[in-house]
Tab-separated table of C-alpha atoms in Angstrom:
chain	number	residue	atom	x	y	z
A	794	MET	CA	-0.134	-0.048	0.157
A	795	ASP	CA	1.356	3.305	-0.896
A	796	THR	CA	2.533	5.811	1.517
A	797	PHE	CA	2.617	9.593	1.459
A	798	SER	CA	3.733	12.306	3.308
A	799	ALA	CA	2.668	16.015	3.023
A	800	ASN	CA	5.941	16.908	1.300
A	801	SER	CA	5.777	14.027	-1.189
A	802	LEU	CA	1.852	15.088	-2.041
A	803	LYS	CA	3.493	18.675	-2.583
A	804	ILE	CA	5.546	17.610	-4.934
A	805	LEU	CA	3.218	14.993	-6.618
A	806	ASP	CA	0.649	17.844	-6.852
A	807	LYS	CA	3.106	20.383	-8.660
A	808	ASP	CA	4.992	17.863	-10.876
A	809	PRO	CA	4.200	14.373	-11.241
A	810	GLU	CA	7.104	13.603	-13.116
A	811	ASN	CA	9.534	14.790	-10.265
A	812	PHE	CA	7.661	12.716	-7.818
A	813	ARG	CA	8.218	9.802	-10.163
A	814	LEU	CA	11.953	10.342	-10.177
A	815	LYS	CA	12.192	10.876	-6.543
A	816	TYR	CA	9.750	8.746	-4.762
A	817	ASN	CA	9.508	5.658	-7.731
A	818	GLU	CA	12.993	5.612	-9.240
A	819	GLY	CA	15.281	7.085	-6.499
A	820	LEU	CA	16.974	9.749	-8.764
A	821	PHE	CA	16.495	12.554	-6.704
A	822	LEU	CA	19.574	14.282	-5.558
A	823	ASN	CA	19.641	16.199	-2.074
A	824	PRO	CA	21.811	19.378	-2.475
A	825	ASP	CA	24.375	20.261	0.301
A	826	ASN	CA	22.215	22.998	1.316
A	827	SER	CA	23.645	25.099	4.500
A	828	SER	CA	20.941	26.603	5.253
A	829	THR	CA	18.411	23.466	5.399
A	830	LYS	CA	21.092	22.102	7.802
A	831	ALA	CA	21.061	25.069	10.037
A	832	GLY	CA	17.128	24.724	9.973
A	833	GLN	CA	17.291	21.095	10.986
A	834	ASN	CA	19.752	21.835	13.677
A	835	LEU	CA	17.210	24.461	15.372
A	836	HIS	CA	14.682	22.181	14.825
A	837	ASN	CA	16.403	19.617	16.737
A	838	PHE	CA	17.522	22.036	19.440
A	839	LEU	CA	13.840	23.253	20.065
A	840	CYS	CA	12.536	19.460	20.354
A	841	PHE	CA	15.248	18.818	23.066
A	842	TYR	CA	14.356	21.855	24.799
A	843	LEU	CA	10.862	21.331	25.082
A	844	LYS	CA	11.212	17.936	26.110
A	845	GLY	CA	13.172	19.118	29.264
A	846	PHE	CA	16.670	18.173	28.450
A	847	ASP	CA	19.413	20.148	29.926
A	848	MET	CA	20.856	22.245	27.207
A	849	THR	CA	23.544	24.142	29.094
A	850	LYS	CA	26.738	22.591	27.604
A	851	ILE	CA	25.193	23.019	23.886
A	852	GLU	CA	24.137	26.444	24.498
A	853	ALA	CA	27.546	27.064	25.649
A	854	SER	CA	29.103	25.812	22.387
A	855	PHE	CA	27.092	28.452	20.368
A	856	SER	CA	28.256	31.692	19.075
A	857	LYS	CA	26.875	34.810	20.469
A	858	LYS	CA	24.756	35.605	17.599
A	859	ASP	CA	23.369	32.182	17.708
A	860	ARG	CA	22.548	32.241	22.025
A	861	GLU	CA	20.972	35.624	21.113
A	862	PHE	CA	18.841	33.874	18.589
A	863	VAL	CA	17.737	30.903	20.738
A	864	ASP	CA	17.047	33.174	23.669
A	865	LYS	CA	14.602	35.022	21.317
A	866	ILE	CA	13.012	31.870	20.603
A	867	LYS	CA	12.445	30.717	23.918
A	868	GLU	CA	10.189	34.070	24.804
A	869	PHE	CA	7.741	32.989	21.894
A	870	ASP	CA	4.506	32.635	23.773
A	871	ALA	CA	3.828	29.171	22.017
A	872	VAL	CA	7.342	28.101	23.083
A	873	LYS	CA	6.966	29.232	26.775
A	874	THR	CA	3.445	27.435	26.615
A	875	LEU	CA	4.530	24.293	25.392
A	876	LYS	CA	7.654	24.024	27.672
A	877	ASN	CA	5.571	24.527	30.956
A	878	ALA	CA	2.630	22.282	29.755
A	879	MET	CA	1.872	18.740	30.977
A	880	ASN	CA	-0.014	17.438	28.464
A	881	LYS	CA	1.958	18.050	25.372
A	882	ASN	CA	3.677	15.352	22.559
A	883	ILE	CA	7.018	16.706	20.962
A	884	GLU	CA	7.394	15.481	17.527
A	885	GLN	CA	5.069	12.887	17.531
A	886	PRO	CA	4.836	10.683	14.570
A	887	PHE	CA	1.577	9.394	12.803
A	888	LEU	CA	0.694	6.878	10.022
A	889	ILE	CA	-2.962	7.211	8.981
A	890	LYS	CA	-4.596	4.562	6.964
A	891	CYS	CA	-6.653	6.103	4.419
A	892	GLY	CA	-9.383	4.560	1.991
A	893	GLY	CA	-11.211	1.385	2.265
A	894	LYS	CA	-14.546	0.393	2.303
A	895	ASN	CA	-14.992	1.431	6.099
A	896	HIS	CA	-13.545	4.925	5.151
A	897	CYS	CA	-16.232	7.885	6.006
A	898	GLY	CA	-13.931	10.734	4.638
A	899	ALA	CA	-15.973	11.462	1.643
A	900	THR	CA	-19.303	13.515	2.001
A	901	ASP	CA	-20.916	11.940	-0.972
A	902	LEU	CA	-21.993	8.418	-0.339
A	903	ALA	CA	-21.737	7.599	-4.052
A	904	GLN	CA	-18.265	9.076	-4.139
A	905	ASN	CA	-17.105	7.183	-1.041
A	906	LYS	CA	-18.367	3.945	-2.668
A	907	ALA	CA	-16.201	4.763	-5.951
A	908	ASP	CA	-13.141	5.616	-3.753
A	909	SER	CA	-13.727	2.619	-1.585
A	910	LYS	CA	-10.632	0.904	-3.396
A	911	GLU	CA	-8.150	3.461	-2.966
A	912	GLU	CA	-6.353	2.664	0.240
A	913	PHE	CA	-2.812	4.416	1.112
A	914	TYR	CA	-1.366	5.546	4.044
A	915	LEU	CA	-0.377	9.130	5.341
A	916	THR	CA	2.481	9.740	7.270
A	917	GLY	CA	4.594	12.512	8.863
A	918	ARG	CA	5.460	14.233	12.192
A	919	PHE	CA	4.041	17.012	14.346
A	920	ASP	CA	6.623	19.086	15.570
A	921	ALA	CA	4.431	19.664	18.755
A	922	VAL	CA	1.152	18.735	20.037
A	923	LEU	CA	-0.704	20.385	22.773
A	924	LEU	CA	-3.721	18.546	24.123
A	925	CYS	CA	-6.827	20.121	25.962
A	926	PRO	CA	-5.195	23.602	27.057
A	927	ASN	CA	-7.012	25.696	29.010
A	928	SER	CA	-9.238	23.097	29.820
A	929	LEU	CA	-10.740	22.703	26.770
A	930	CYS	CA	-10.946	19.631	25.176
A	931	ALA	CA	-8.897	20.537	21.890
A	932	VAL	CA	-5.723	19.376	19.972
A	933	GLU	CA	-3.322	22.226	18.981
A	934	ILE	CA	-0.566	21.254	16.286
A	935	TYR	CA	2.516	23.255	16.079
A	936	ASP	CA	4.892	23.400	13.149
A	937	TRP	CA	7.937	25.301	13.051
A	938	LYS	CA	9.235	27.398	10.024
A	939	MET	CA	12.706	28.656	9.753
A	940	THR	CA	11.710	31.657	7.402
A	941	ASN	CA	8.611	31.997	6.029
A	942	LEU	CA	4.920	30.883	6.536
A	943	PRO	CA	2.761	29.494	4.109
A	944	LYS	CA	1.546	32.055	1.209
A	945	GLU	CA	-2.139	30.764	1.789
A	946	PRO	CA	-1.739	28.225	5.051
A	947	GLU	CA	-5.689	27.435	4.742
A	948	PHE	CA	-4.889	25.907	1.481
A	949	ASP	CA	-1.590	24.589	2.148
A	950	ILE	CA	-1.600	20.624	1.398
A	951	GLN	CA	0.744	20.358	4.780
A	952	THR	CA	-2.344	21.861	6.439
A	953	VAL	CA	-4.953	19.603	4.642
A	954	VAL	CA	-2.741	16.671	5.337
A	955	TYR	CA	-2.120	17.548	9.199
A	956	LEU	CA	-5.550	18.597	10.146
A	957	TYR	CA	-7.027	15.541	8.381
A	958	ALA	CA	-4.383	13.322	10.331
A	959	ALA	CA	-5.050	14.919	13.515
A	960	SER	CA	-8.541	14.476	13.591
A	961	LYS	CA	-8.143	10.990	12.715
A	962	LEU	CA	-5.691	10.278	15.255
A	963	TYR	CA	-6.845	12.042	18.204
A	964	LYS	CA	-10.767	11.336	17.077
A	965	SER	CA	-11.709	14.971	17.225
A	966	GLU	CA	-12.599	17.878	14.886
A	967	ASN	CA	-11.446	20.339	17.555
A	968	VAL	CA	-8.119	20.545	15.980
A	969	SER	CA	-6.291	23.688	14.952
A	970	ILE	CA	-2.297	23.930	13.452
A	971	THR	CA	-0.290	26.872	14.201
A	972	TYR	CA	2.829	27.584	11.883
A	973	ILE	CA	5.474	29.704	13.715
A	974	SER	CA	8.345	31.642	11.645
A	975	LEU	CA	11.289	31.249	14.180
A	976	SER	CA	13.179	34.069	12.576
A	977	LYS	CA	10.606	36.392	12.067
A	978	ASN	CA	8.352	35.788	15.107
A	979	GLU	CA	5.294	35.246	13.059
A	980	ASN	CA	2.584	32.892	13.375
A	981	VAL	CA	-0.680	31.932	11.808
A	982	THR	CA	-3.278	29.452	12.967
A	983	VAL	CA	-5.629	27.418	10.614
A	984	LYS	CA	-8.529	25.528	12.588
A	985	PHE	CA	-10.332	22.395	11.244
A	986	ASP	CA	-13.225	23.106	9.437
A	987	PRO	CA	-15.831	20.565	9.167
A	988	ASP	CA	-17.341	21.868	5.897
A	989	ILE	CA	-13.909	20.926	3.996
A	990	ASP	CA	-13.625	17.411	2.584
A	991	TYR	CA	-9.976	17.058	3.572
A	992	PHE	CA	-10.040	13.468	2.584
A	993	SER	CA	-11.098	14.259	-1.190
A	994	ARG	CA	-8.618	16.848	-1.325
A	995	ILE	CA	-5.914	14.576	-0.586
A	996	LEU	CA	-7.224	11.819	-2.822
A	997	GLY	CA	-7.371	13.952	-5.685
A	998	ILE	CA	-3.549	14.439	-5.450
A	999	VAL	CA	-2.826	10.713	-4.682
A	1000	LYS	CA	-4.408	9.641	-8.014
A	1001	LYS	CA	-2.003	11.787	-9.671
A	1002	ALA	CA	0.338	8.733	-8.831
A	1003	LYS	CA	-1.421	6.342	-10.971
A	1004	THR	CA	-2.033	8.500	-14.191
């Protein structure tokens, strides 16, 4: 059964041939990108910090500029909230089975029956999950961006995949995702919309892999 991530779906939606070369033929080459590595290192630092690890020695090895940058991030409202929260999951992986005869994602029964043969998995990892904040039975997903936020976050494929996956994983539609730009201290939140058929949006992209 095929498995898709938000990133692979973005590639498939934009350029099916590029998707085929990367995921079917294994011909995609990852460039040596220093900015990408810096972003990964920051993600790792933030993960360990929020998990409560002692970061003193690691921070001592940083340059003055990097220490100042990290200190600013620690003061972000979301970071302080997650740091002190009890009901949180940091780097929460997920693997969701989609489709099949028992699937109820499609809103139209005829369409649901037609799509019943389409089975696949969605996989990924939430950077952070905050469960039932402020005594409300809600699920808040956080995703760290090194620089820019999604231009149209409510339509972004990552938003569609993460909100759908979270609604299934936590069995709730009271779900939101907040993107946070670590370098700009900007954020945007998108809430799960029960009027949107997330599954059909995802399935429409998945079908491009079979054409």
